[in-house]
Structures are given as structure tokens and as C-alpha cells.
mmCIF file with all atom_site columns, C-alpha atoms in Angstrom:
data_model
loop_
_atom_site.group_PDB
_atom_site.id
_atom_site.type_symbol
_atom_site.label_atom_id
_atom_site.label_alt_id
_atom_site.label_comp_id
_atom_site.label_asym_id
_atom_site.label_entity_id
_atom_site.label_seq_id
_atom_site.pdbx_PDB_ins_code
_atom_site.Cartn_x
_atom_site.Cartn_y
_atom_site.Cartn_z
_atom_site.occupancy
_atom_site.B_iso_or_equiv
_atom_site.pdbx_formal_charge
_atom_site.auth_seq_id
_atom_site.auth_comp_id
_atom_site.auth_asym_id
_atom_site.auth_atom_id
_atom_site.pdbx_PDB_model_num
ATOM 1   C CA . MET E 1 1   ? -22.444 -69.424 16.601 1.00 0.00 ? 1   MET E CA 1
ATOM 2   C CA . SER E 1 2   ? -21.905 -68.491 12.961 1.00 0.00 ? 2   SER E CA 1
ATOM 3   C CA . ALA E 1 3   ? -22.446 -65.239 11.124 1.00 0.00 ? 3   ALA E CA 1
ATOM 4   C CA . GLY E 1 4   ? -26.051 -65.966 9.889  1.00 0.00 ? 4   GLY E CA 1
ATOM 5   C CA . SER E 1 5   ? -27.597 -67.266 13.112 1.00 0.00 ? 5   SER E CA 1
ATOM 6   C CA . ALA E 1 6   ? -29.170 -65.217 15.823 1.00 0.00 ? 6   ALA E CA 1
ATOM 7   C CA . GLY E 1 7   ? -27.058 -64.553 18.886 1.00 0.00 ? 7   GLY E CA 1
ATOM 8   C CA . PRO E 1 8   ? -27.687 -66.211 22.220 1.00 0.00 ? 8   PRO E CA 1
ATOM 9   C CA . ALA E 1 9   ? -30.713 -65.210 24.176 1.00 0.00 ? 9   ALA E CA 1
ATOM 10  C CA . PRO E 1 10  ? -30.257 -62.224 26.461 1.00 0.00 ? 10  PRO E CA 1
ATOM 11  C CA . GLY E 1 11  ? -29.460 -63.002 30.019 1.00 0.00 ? 11  GLY E CA 1
ATOM 12  C CA . PRO E 1 12  ? -26.837 -65.092 31.659 1.00 0.00 ? 12  PRO E CA 1
ATOM 13  C CA . GLY E 1 13  ? -25.098 -67.614 29.415 1.00 0.00 ? 13  GLY E CA 1
ATOM 14  C CA . PRO E 1 14  ? -23.773 -70.987 30.356 1.00 0.00 ? 14  PRO E CA 1
ATOM 15  C CA . GLY E 1 15  ? -21.151 -71.281 33.065 1.00 0.00 ? 15  GLY E CA 1
ATOM 16  C CA . PRO E 1 16  ? -20.709 -69.619 36.427 1.00 0.00 ? 16  PRO E CA 1
ATOM 17  C CA . GLU E 1 17  ? -21.530 -65.968 36.965 1.00 0.00 ? 17  GLU E CA 1
ATOM 18  C CA . PRO E 1 18  ? -18.281 -64.094 36.341 1.00 0.00 ? 18  PRO E CA 1
ATOM 19  C CA . GLY E 1 19  ? -17.317 -61.013 38.273 1.00 0.00 ? 19  GLY E CA 1
ATOM 20  C CA . PRO E 1 20  ? -16.364 -58.463 35.562 1.00 0.00 ? 20  PRO E CA 1
ATOM 21  C CA . LEU E 1 21  ? -19.133 -56.855 33.514 1.00 0.00 ? 21  LEU E CA 1
ATOM 22  C CA . CYS E 1 22  ? -19.254 -55.593 29.921 1.00 0.00 ? 22  CYS E CA 1
ATOM 23  C CA . PRO E 1 23  ? -18.306 -51.903 29.922 1.00 0.00 ? 23  PRO E CA 1
ATOM 24  C CA . GLU E 1 24  ? -20.868 -51.237 27.151 1.00 0.00 ? 24  GLU E CA 1
ATOM 25  C CA . HIS E 1 25  ? -23.889 -53.182 28.402 1.00 0.00 ? 25  HIS E CA 1
ATOM 26  C CA . GLY E 1 26  ? -23.192 -53.813 32.094 1.00 0.00 ? 26  GLY E CA 1
ATOM 27  C CA . GLN E 1 27  ? -23.896 -57.555 31.676 1.00 0.00 ? 27  GLN E CA 1
ATOM 28  C CA . ALA E 1 28  ? -21.758 -60.526 32.704 1.00 0.00 ? 28  ALA E CA 1
ATOM 29  C CA . LEU E 1 29  ? -18.988 -61.539 30.255 1.00 0.00 ? 29  LEU E CA 1
ATOM 30  C CA . THR E 1 30  ? -20.248 -65.097 29.655 1.00 0.00 ? 30  THR E CA 1
ATOM 31  C CA . TRP E 1 31  ? -19.376 -65.479 25.972 1.00 0.00 ? 31  TRP E CA 1
ATOM 32  C CA . PHE E 1 32  ? -16.079 -65.533 24.006 1.00 0.00 ? 32  PHE E CA 1
ATOM 33  C CA . CYS E 1 33  ? -15.743 -63.842 20.588 1.00 0.00 ? 33  CYS E CA 1
ATOM 34  C CA . CYS E 1 34  ? -13.380 -66.018 18.561 1.00 0.00 ? 34  CYS E CA 1
ATOM 35  C CA . SER E 1 35  ? -12.926 -63.255 15.943 1.00 0.00 ? 35  SER E CA 1
ATOM 36  C CA . ASP E 1 36  ? -11.884 -60.550 18.443 1.00 0.00 ? 36  ASP E CA 1
ATOM 37  C CA . ARG E 1 37  ? -10.383 -63.127 20.826 1.00 0.00 ? 37  ARG E CA 1
ATOM 38  C CA . ARG E 1 38  ? -11.955 -61.559 23.954 1.00 0.00 ? 38  ARG E CA 1
ATOM 39  C CA . PRO E 1 39  ? -14.812 -62.208 26.391 1.00 0.00 ? 39  PRO E CA 1
ATOM 40  C CA . VAL E 1 40  ? -18.117 -60.457 25.604 1.00 0.00 ? 40  VAL E CA 1
ATOM 41  C CA . CYS E 1 41  ? -21.667 -60.262 27.052 1.00 0.00 ? 41  CYS E CA 1
ATOM 42  C CA . ALA E 1 42  ? -24.834 -61.643 25.431 1.00 0.00 ? 42  ALA E CA 1
ATOM 43  C CA . ALA E 1 43  ? -25.884 -58.162 24.269 1.00 0.00 ? 43  ALA E CA 1
ATOM 44  C CA . CYS E 1 44  ? -22.619 -57.801 22.295 1.00 0.00 ? 44  CYS E CA 1
ATOM 45  C CA . THR E 1 45  ? -23.604 -60.881 20.230 1.00 0.00 ? 45  THR E CA 1
ATOM 46  C CA . GLU E 1 46  ? -27.127 -59.724 19.327 1.00 0.00 ? 46  GLU E CA 1
ATOM 47  C CA . PRO E 1 47  ? -28.056 -57.641 16.279 1.00 0.00 ? 47  PRO E CA 1
ATOM 48  C CA . GLY E 1 48  ? -26.603 -54.211 16.754 1.00 0.00 ? 48  GLY E CA 1
ATOM 49  C CA . GLY E 1 49  ? -23.856 -55.553 19.069 1.00 0.00 ? 49  GLY E CA 1
ATOM 50  C CA . ARG E 1 50  ? -20.236 -55.146 18.115 1.00 0.00 ? 50  ARG E CA 1
ATOM 51  C CA . CYS E 1 51  ? -19.682 -58.947 17.727 1.00 0.00 ? 51  CYS E CA 1
ATOM 52  C CA . ARG E 1 52  ? -22.802 -59.611 15.656 1.00 0.00 ? 52  ARG E CA 1
ATOM 53  C CA . GLY E 1 53  ? -22.007 -62.186 12.945 1.00 0.00 ? 53  GLY E CA 1
ATOM 54  C CA . HIS E 1 54  ? -18.723 -63.289 14.649 1.00 0.00 ? 54  HIS E CA 1
ATOM 55  C CA . ARG E 1 55  ? -18.044 -66.829 15.748 1.00 0.00 ? 55  ARG E CA 1
ATOM 56  C CA . ILE E 1 56  ? -19.124 -66.942 19.396 1.00 0.00 ? 56  ILE E CA 1
ATOM 57  C CA . ARG E 1 57  ? -18.832 -69.678 22.008 1.00 0.00 ? 57  ARG E CA 1
ATOM 58  C CA . PRO E 1 58  ? -19.490 -69.936 25.735 1.00 0.00 ? 58  PRO E CA 1
ATOM 59  C CA . ALA E 1 59  ? -16.687 -68.429 27.812 1.00 0.00 ? 59  ALA E CA 1
ATOM 60  C CA . GLY E 1 60  ? -16.612 -71.564 29.985 1.00 0.00 ? 60  GLY E CA 1
ATOM 61  C CA . GLU E 1 61  ? -15.753 -73.735 26.925 1.00 0.00 ? 61  GLU E CA 1
ATOM 62  C CA . ARG E 1 62  ? -12.933 -71.389 25.964 1.00 0.00 ? 62  ARG E CA 1
ATOM 63  C CA . ALA E 1 63  ? -11.666 -71.391 29.564 1.00 0.00 ? 63  ALA E CA 1
ATOM 64  C CA . GLU E 1 64  ? -11.823 -75.211 29.631 1.00 0.00 ? 64  GLU E CA 1
ATOM 65  C CA . GLU E 1 65  ? -9.886  -75.360 26.346 1.00 0.00 ? 65  GLU E CA 1
ATOM 66  C CA . LEU E 1 66  ? -7.229  -73.019 27.792 1.00 0.00 ? 66  LEU E CA 1
ATOM 67  C CA . ARG E 1 67  ? -7.044  -75.071 31.004 1.00 0.00 ? 67  ARG E CA 1
ATOM 68  C CA . ASN E 1 68  ? -6.460  -78.234 28.939 1.00 0.00 ? 68  ASN E CA 1
ATOM 69  C CA . LYS E 1 69  ? -3.722  -76.494 26.939 1.00 0.00 ? 69  LYS E CA 1
ATOM 70  C CA . ILE E 1 70  ? -2.080  -75.302 30.161 1.00 0.00 ? 70  ILE E CA 1
ATOM 71  C CA . VAL E 1 71  ? -2.294  -78.815 31.635 1.00 0.00 ? 71  VAL E CA 1
ATOM 72  C CA . ASP E 1 72  ? -0.707  -80.237 28.451 1.00 0.00 ? 72  ASP E CA 1
ATOM 73  C CA . GLN E 1 73  ? 2.034   -77.619 28.629 1.00 0.00 ? 73  GLN E CA 1
ATOM 74  C CA . CYS E 1 74  ? 2.636   -78.405 32.324 1.00 0.00 ? 74  CYS E CA 1
ATOM 75  C CA . GLU E 1 75  ? 2.925   -82.124 31.488 1.00 0.00 ? 75  GLU E CA 1
ATOM 76  C CA . ARG E 1 76  ? 5.463   -81.365 28.708 1.00 0.00 ? 76  ARG E CA 1
ATOM 77  C CA . LEU E 1 77  ? 7.426   -79.170 31.103 1.00 0.00 ? 77  LEU E CA 1
ATOM 78  C CA . GLN E 1 78  ? 7.308   -81.903 33.739 1.00 0.00 ? 78  GLN E CA 1
ATOM 79  C CA . LEU E 1 79  ? 8.641   -84.436 31.208 1.00 0.00 ? 79  LEU E CA 1
ATOM 80  C CA . GLN E 1 80  ? 11.419  -82.011 30.214 1.00 0.00 ? 80  GLN E CA 1
ATOM 81  C CA . SER E 1 81  ? 12.271  -81.449 33.868 1.00 0.00 ? 81  SER E CA 1
ATOM 82  C CA . ALA E 1 82  ? 12.365  -85.198 34.481 1.00 0.00 ? 82  ALA E CA 1
ATOM 83  C CA . GLY E 1 83  ? 14.641  -85.656 31.448 1.00 0.00 ? 83  GLY E CA 1
ATOM 84  C CA . ILE E 1 84  ? 16.976  -82.921 32.635 1.00 0.00 ? 84  ILE E CA 1
ATOM 85  C CA . THR E 1 85  ? 17.034  -84.299 36.167 1.00 0.00 ? 85  THR E CA 1
ATOM 86  C CA . LYS E 1 86  ? 17.829  -87.799 34.841 1.00 0.00 ? 86  LYS E CA 1
ATOM 87  C CA . TYR E 1 87  ? 20.549  -86.366 32.579 1.00 0.00 ? 87  TYR E CA 1
ATOM 88  C CA . MET E 1 88  ? 22.074  -84.478 35.483 1.00 0.00 ? 88  MET E CA 1
ATOM 89  C CA . ALA E 1 89  ? 21.939  -87.543 37.747 1.00 0.00 ? 89  ALA E CA 1
ATOM 90  C CA . GLU E 1 90  ? 23.087  -90.198 35.270 1.00 0.00 ? 90  GLU E CA 1
ATOM 91  C CA . VAL E 1 91  ? 25.023  -88.610 32.419 1.00 0.00 ? 91  VAL E CA 1
ATOM 92  C CA . LEU E 1 92  ? 26.804  -85.570 33.873 1.00 0.00 ? 92  LEU E CA 1
ATOM 93  C CA . PRO E 1 93  ? 28.682  -87.482 36.597 1.00 0.00 ? 93  PRO E CA 1
ATOM 94  C CA . GLY E 1 94  ? 30.083  -89.816 33.929 1.00 0.00 ? 94  GLY E CA 1
ATOM 95  C CA . LYS E 1 95  ? 31.060  -86.877 31.743 1.00 0.00 ? 95  LYS E CA 1
ATOM 96  C CA . ASN E 1 96  ? 32.638  -85.185 34.738 1.00 0.00 ? 96  ASN E CA 1
ATOM 97  C CA . GLN E 1 97  ? 34.635  -88.325 35.546 1.00 0.00 ? 97  GLN E CA 1
ATOM 98  C CA . ARG E 1 98  ? 35.732  -88.636 31.904 1.00 0.00 ? 98  ARG E CA 1
ATOM 99  C CA . ALA E 1 99  ? 36.767  -84.969 31.897 1.00 0.00 ? 99  ALA E CA 1
ATOM 100 C CA . VAL E 1 100 ? 38.795  -85.489 35.083 1.00 0.00 ? 100 VAL E CA 1
ATOM 101 C CA . SER E 1 101 ? 40.410  -88.631 33.624 1.00 0.00 ? 101 SER E CA 1
ATOM 102 C CA . MET E 1 102 ? 41.193  -86.919 30.321 1.00 0.00 ? 102 MET E CA 1
ATOM 103 C CA . ALA E 1 103 ? 42.645  -83.876 32.094 1.00 0.00 ? 103 ALA E CA 1
ATOM 104 C CA . SER E 1 104 ? 44.774  -86.134 34.292 1.00 0.00 ? 104 SER E CA 1
ATOM 105 C CA . ALA E 1 105 ? 46.017  -88.090 31.273 1.00 0.00 ? 105 ALA E CA 1
ATOM 106 C CA . ALA E 1 106 ? 46.757  -84.835 29.436 1.00 0.00 ? 106 ALA E CA 1
ATOM 107 C CA . ARG E 1 107 ? 48.654  -83.524 32.466 1.00 0.00 ? 107 ARG E CA 1
ATOM 108 C CA . GLU E 1 108 ? 50.724  -86.710 32.628 1.00 0.00 ? 108 GLU E CA 1
ATOM 109 C CA . LEU E 1 109 ? 51.458  -86.502 28.911 1.00 0.00 ? 109 LEU E CA 1
ATOM 110 C CA . VAL E 1 110 ? 52.542  -82.853 29.208 1.00 0.00 ? 110 VAL E CA 1
ATOM 111 C CA . ILE E 1 111 ? 54.774  -83.678 32.181 1.00 0.00 ? 111 ILE E CA 1
ATOM 112 C CA . GLN E 1 112 ? 56.242  -86.663 30.331 1.00 0.00 ? 112 GLN E CA 1
ATOM 113 C CA . ARG E 1 113 ? 56.905  -84.666 27.161 1.00 0.00 ? 113 ARG E CA 1
ATOM 114 C CA . LEU E 1 114 ? 58.357  -81.740 29.081 1.00 0.00 ? 114 LEU E CA 1
ATOM 115 C CA . GLY E 1 115 ? 60.593  -84.185 30.947 1.00 0.00 ? 115 GLY E CA 1
ATOM 116 C CA . LEU E 1 116 ? 61.786  -85.587 27.632 1.00 0.00 ? 116 LEU E CA 1
ATOM 117 C CA . VAL E 1 117 ? 62.364  -82.086 26.259 1.00 0.00 ? 117 VAL E CA 1
ATOM 118 C CA . ARG E 1 118 ? 64.195  -81.132 29.458 1.00 0.00 ? 118 ARG E CA 1
ATOM 119 C CA . THR E 1 119 ? 66.431  -84.233 29.159 1.00 0.00 ? 119 THR E CA 1
ATOM 120 C CA . LEU E 1 120 ? 67.126  -83.508 25.492 1.00 0.00 ? 120 LEU E CA 1
ATOM 121 C CA . CYS E 1 121 ? 67.916  -79.879 26.305 1.00 0.00 ? 121 CYS E CA 1
ATOM 122 C CA . GLU E 1 122 ? 70.263  -80.885 29.130 1.00 0.00 ? 122 GLU E CA 1
ATOM 123 C CA . THR E 1 123 ? 72.005  -83.411 26.864 1.00 0.00 ? 123 THR E CA 1
ATOM 124 C CA . GLU E 1 124 ? 72.327  -80.845 24.076 1.00 0.00 ? 124 GLU E CA 1
ATOM 125 C CA . GLU E 1 125 ? 73.530  -78.246 26.564 1.00 0.00 ? 125 GLU E CA 1
ATOM 126 C CA . GLN E 1 126 ? 76.216  -80.638 27.830 1.00 0.00 ? 126 GLN E CA 1
ATOM 127 C CA . ARG E 1 127 ? 77.276  -81.499 24.264 1.00 0.00 ? 127 ARG E CA 1
ATOM 128 C CA . LEU E 1 128 ? 77.488  -77.828 23.279 1.00 0.00 ? 128 LEU E CA 1
ATOM 129 C CA . LEU E 1 129 ? 79.388  -76.895 26.453 1.00 0.00 ? 129 LEU E CA 1
ATOM 130 C CA . GLU E 1 130 ? 81.887  -79.673 25.774 1.00 0.00 ? 130 GLU E CA 1
ATOM 131 C CA . ARG E 1 131 ? 82.242  -78.455 22.198 1.00 0.00 ? 131 ARG E CA 1
ATOM 132 C CA . VAL E 1 132 ? 82.789  -74.867 23.360 1.00 0.00 ? 132 VAL E CA 1
ATOM 133 C CA . HIS E 1 133 ? 85.328  -76.093 25.907 1.00 0.00 ? 133 HIS E CA 1
ATOM 134 C CA . GLY E 1 134 ? 87.146  -78.061 23.179 1.00 0.00 ? 134 GLY E CA 1
ATOM 135 C CA . GLU E 1 135 ? 87.222  -74.987 20.916 1.00 0.00 ? 135 GLU E CA 1
ATOM 136 C CA . GLU E 1 136 ? 88.496  -72.908 23.827 1.00 0.00 ? 136 GLU E CA 1
ATOM 137 C CA . GLU E 1 137 ? 91.273  -75.456 24.483 1.00 0.00 ? 137 GLU E CA 1
ATOM 138 C CA . ARG E 1 138 ? 92.246  -75.524 20.792 1.00 0.00 ? 138 ARG E CA 1
ATOM 139 C CA . ALA E 1 139 ? 92.305  -71.714 20.652 1.00 0.00 ? 139 ALA E CA 1
ATOM 140 C CA . HIS E 1 140 ? 94.394  -71.581 23.839 1.00 0.00 ? 140 HIS E CA 1
ATOM 141 C CA . GLN E 1 141 ? 96.807  -74.190 22.464 1.00 0.00 ? 141 GLN E CA 1
ATOM 142 C CA . SER E 1 142 ? 97.063  -72.267 19.191 1.00 0.00 ? 142 SER E CA 1
ATOM 143 C CA . ILE E 1 143 ? 97.842  -69.064 21.071 1.00 0.00 ? 143 ILE E CA 1
ATOM 144 C CA . LEU E 1 144 ? 100.528 -70.848 23.115 1.00 0.00 ? 144 LEU E CA 1
ATOM 145 C CA . THR E 1 145 ? 102.062 -72.268 19.934 1.00 0.00 ? 145 THR E CA 1
ATOM 146 C CA . GLN E 1 146 ? 102.031 -68.840 18.276 1.00 0.00 ? 146 GLN E CA 1
ATOM 147 C CA . ARG E 1 147 ? 103.548 -67.276 21.399 1.00 0.00 ? 147 ARG E CA 1
ATOM 148 C CA . VAL E 1 148 ? 106.425 -69.808 21.303 1.00 0.00 ? 148 VAL E CA 1
ATOM 149 C CA . HIS E 1 149 ? 106.909 -69.224 17.550 1.00 0.00 ? 149 HIS E CA 1
ATOM 150 C CA . TRP E 1 150 ? 106.982 -65.427 17.865 1.00 0.00 ? 150 TRP E CA 1
ATOM 151 C CA . THR E 1 151 ? 109.203 -65.565 20.928 1.00 0.00 ? 151 THR E CA 1
ATOM 152 C CA . GLU E 1 152 ? 111.724 -67.637 18.933 1.00 0.00 ? 152 GLU E CA 1
ATOM 153 C CA . ALA E 1 153 ? 111.408 -65.222 15.983 1.00 0.00 ? 153 ALA E CA 1
ATOM 154 C CA . LEU E 1 154 ? 112.074 -62.255 18.283 1.00 0.00 ? 154 LEU E CA 1
ATOM 155 C CA . GLN E 1 155 ? 115.123 -64.028 19.704 1.00 0.00 ? 155 GLN E CA 1
ATOM 156 C CA . LYS E 1 156 ? 116.491 -64.720 16.193 1.00 0.00 ? 156 LYS E CA 1
ATOM 157 C CA . LEU E 1 157 ? 115.889 -61.132 15.113 1.00 0.00 ? 157 LEU E CA 1
ATOM 158 C CA . ASP E 1 158 ? 117.554 -59.910 18.272 1.00 0.00 ? 158 ASP E CA 1
ATOM 159 C CA . THR E 1 159 ? 120.543 -62.187 17.568 1.00 0.00 ? 159 THR E CA 1
ATOM 160 C CA . ILE E 1 160 ? 120.802 -60.896 13.970 1.00 0.00 ? 160 ILE E CA 1
ATOM 161 C CA . ARG E 1 161 ? 120.533 -57.271 15.092 1.00 0.00 ? 161 ARG E CA 1
ATOM 162 C CA . THR E 1 162 ? 123.158 -57.838 17.779 1.00 0.00 ? 162 THR E CA 1
ATOM 163 C CA . SER E 1 163 ? 125.428 -59.501 15.197 1.00 0.00 ? 163 SER E CA 1
ATOM 164 C CA . LEU E 1 164 ? 124.951 -56.624 12.726 1.00 0.00 ? 164 LEU E CA 1
ATOM 165 C CA . VAL E 1 165 ? 125.592 -53.998 15.424 1.00 0.00 ? 165 VAL E CA 1
ATOM 166 C CA . ASP E 1 166 ? 128.731 -55.906 16.435 1.00 0.00 ? 166 ASP E CA 1
ATOM 167 C CA . MET E 1 167 ? 129.859 -56.034 12.832 1.00 0.00 ? 167 MET E CA 1
ATOM 168 C CA . LEU E 1 168 ? 129.293 -52.303 12.417 1.00 0.00 ? 168 LEU E CA 1
ATOM 169 C CA . THR E 1 169 ? 131.281 -51.480 15.479 1.00 0.00 ? 169 THR E CA 1
ATOM 170 C CA . HIS E 1 170 ? 134.147 -53.954 14.971 1.00 0.00 ? 170 HIS E CA 1
ATOM 171 C CA . THR E 1 171 ? 134.622 -54.046 11.190 1.00 0.00 ? 171 THR E CA 1
ATOM 172 C CA . ASP E 1 172 ? 136.553 -51.438 9.245  1.00 0.00 ? 172 ASP E CA 1
ATOM 173 C CA . ASP E 1 173 ? 135.253 -49.953 6.007  1.00 0.00 ? 173 ASP E CA 1
ATOM 174 C CA . LEU E 1 174 ? 137.261 -52.155 3.653  1.00 0.00 ? 174 LEU E CA 1
ATOM 175 C CA . GLN E 1 175 ? 136.237 -55.394 5.424  1.00 0.00 ? 175 GLN E CA 1
ATOM 176 C CA . LEU E 1 176 ? 132.632 -54.232 5.443  1.00 0.00 ? 176 LEU E CA 1
ATOM 177 C CA . ILE E 1 177 ? 132.680 -53.668 1.680  1.00 0.00 ? 177 ILE E CA 1
ATOM 178 C CA . GLN E 1 178 ? 134.362 -57.050 1.026  1.00 0.00 ? 178 GLN E CA 1
ATOM 179 C CA . LYS E 1 179 ? 131.904 -58.962 3.220  1.00 0.00 ? 179 LYS E CA 1
ATOM 180 C CA . GLU E 1 180 ? 128.742 -57.146 1.991  1.00 0.00 ? 180 GLU E CA 1
ATOM 181 C CA . GLN E 1 181 ? 127.293 -60.016 -0.012 1.00 0.00 ? 181 GLN E CA 1
ATOM 182 C CA . GLU E 1 182 ? 128.119 -62.597 2.657  1.00 0.00 ? 182 GLU E CA 1
ATOM 183 C CA . ILE E 1 183 ? 126.605 -60.462 5.421  1.00 0.00 ? 183 ILE E CA 1
ATOM 184 C CA . PHE E 1 184 ? 123.270 -59.833 3.698  1.00 0.00 ? 184 PHE E CA 1
ATOM 185 C CA . GLU E 1 185 ? 122.905 -63.401 2.421  1.00 0.00 ? 185 GLU E CA 1
ATOM 186 C CA . ARG E 1 186 ? 123.642 -64.922 5.827  1.00 0.00 ? 186 ARG E CA 1
ATOM 187 C CA . HIS E 1 187 ? 121.366 -62.547 7.725  1.00 0.00 ? 187 HIS E CA 1
ATOM 188 C CA . ARG E 1 188 ? 118.572 -62.654 5.090  1.00 0.00 ? 188 ARG E CA 1
ATOM 189 C CA . GLY E 1 189 ? 118.473 -66.451 5.450  1.00 0.00 ? 189 GLY E CA 1
ATOM 190 C CA . CYS E 1 190 ? 118.161 -66.196 9.239  1.00 0.00 ? 190 CYS E CA 1
ATOM 191 C CA . ALA E 1 191 ? 115.388 -63.595 9.062  1.00 0.00 ? 191 ALA E CA 1
ATOM 192 C CA . HIS E 1 192 ? 113.237 -65.767 6.757  1.00 0.00 ? 192 HIS E CA 1
ATOM 193 C CA . ARG E 1 193 ? 113.350 -68.923 8.886  1.00 0.00 ? 193 ARG E CA 1
#
């Protein structure tokens, strides 16, 4: 009903007799006020009622409209459920299999690459150990050579010292003075070799 028309006749409206009653008028709530969006009784729609001039329709029509909306919503939900069920049955197993295959391939690749890295590391380790061993051998050989050289030098110095001590003890002063240049030149030459 629109704002200028008279409200419905008093008494029960269309539709079944509902249980709850209007708290103001004690009549059955058989109408629906579209403005207030709530069920009302016939007296509420008449002049002097709180919904006078509002758009009013039978409560049964509004209930039928709501039932149809609920049915439509249930059908949409059913279609969504069917789509999800189909997805879970047809698509997810394939994705799961692809994930397993990809993980397996990735594992194999990691193992292969780590094996290659391990081989390269072992080869490099062997090369470096051989190099260290070679350096150690060269250092050892150098030390042996130096030991021989310094042993010979010590022997020569010992020989010179022994010769000089012998000269000191067995040569008189005059001979020592006469042989000074010869002594120091001969012994200086031996010490520098």
C-alpha cells in the first residue's frame, strides 16, 4: 500500500494466523512494513497507527520472497560446494602428484650438485695437500742443504782457529811479525769461502 491509500481493513490479513501478536494492539502480525522492515498488525497500518502512510505488504508475500532468496542462496552454495568437491577430486590429486614429482626432481638435483661439489672439494683438497707436501719437502731439503753448508763453514772456521792457535803457540815474536800479512791474507780468504 502507498502513503495516500487507506490501510487494510481491520481483522486478519492474508496468510495463515501467526502466533505472535502486536504488543501495541494485541492483533496478529499479518502485515510487513517495508519502511520499518518489520512485521506489523492491521491496526498499525490504519490512520493513527505508527506505520500509517508507509509501504505495507502482506507478511506472507514478504516471507515467500525471503524463502525464494534463501532457496537461491542454497542453490548457489550447493553449486560452490559441487565446484569445490570436483576441484578436490580432480585437480588437487594432480597438483599433489606434480608437487611430489617436483620435490623428487629437486632432491635429485640437490644430491647431484652436492655430489659434484663434494668431488670438486675432494679433488681440490688432494691438490692442495700435494702442494703443501711439496712445499714441506722443498723446505726440508733447503734446511738439509743449509745444515751441510753451515757444518762445512764451522769445520773451516775450526780449522782456521786451530791453525791460528798453533801459530801463536809455536811461532816466536819475530816470525810472527814477518808473517803477519801472509797469515791474515791466507786466513781471511778461508773465512770468506
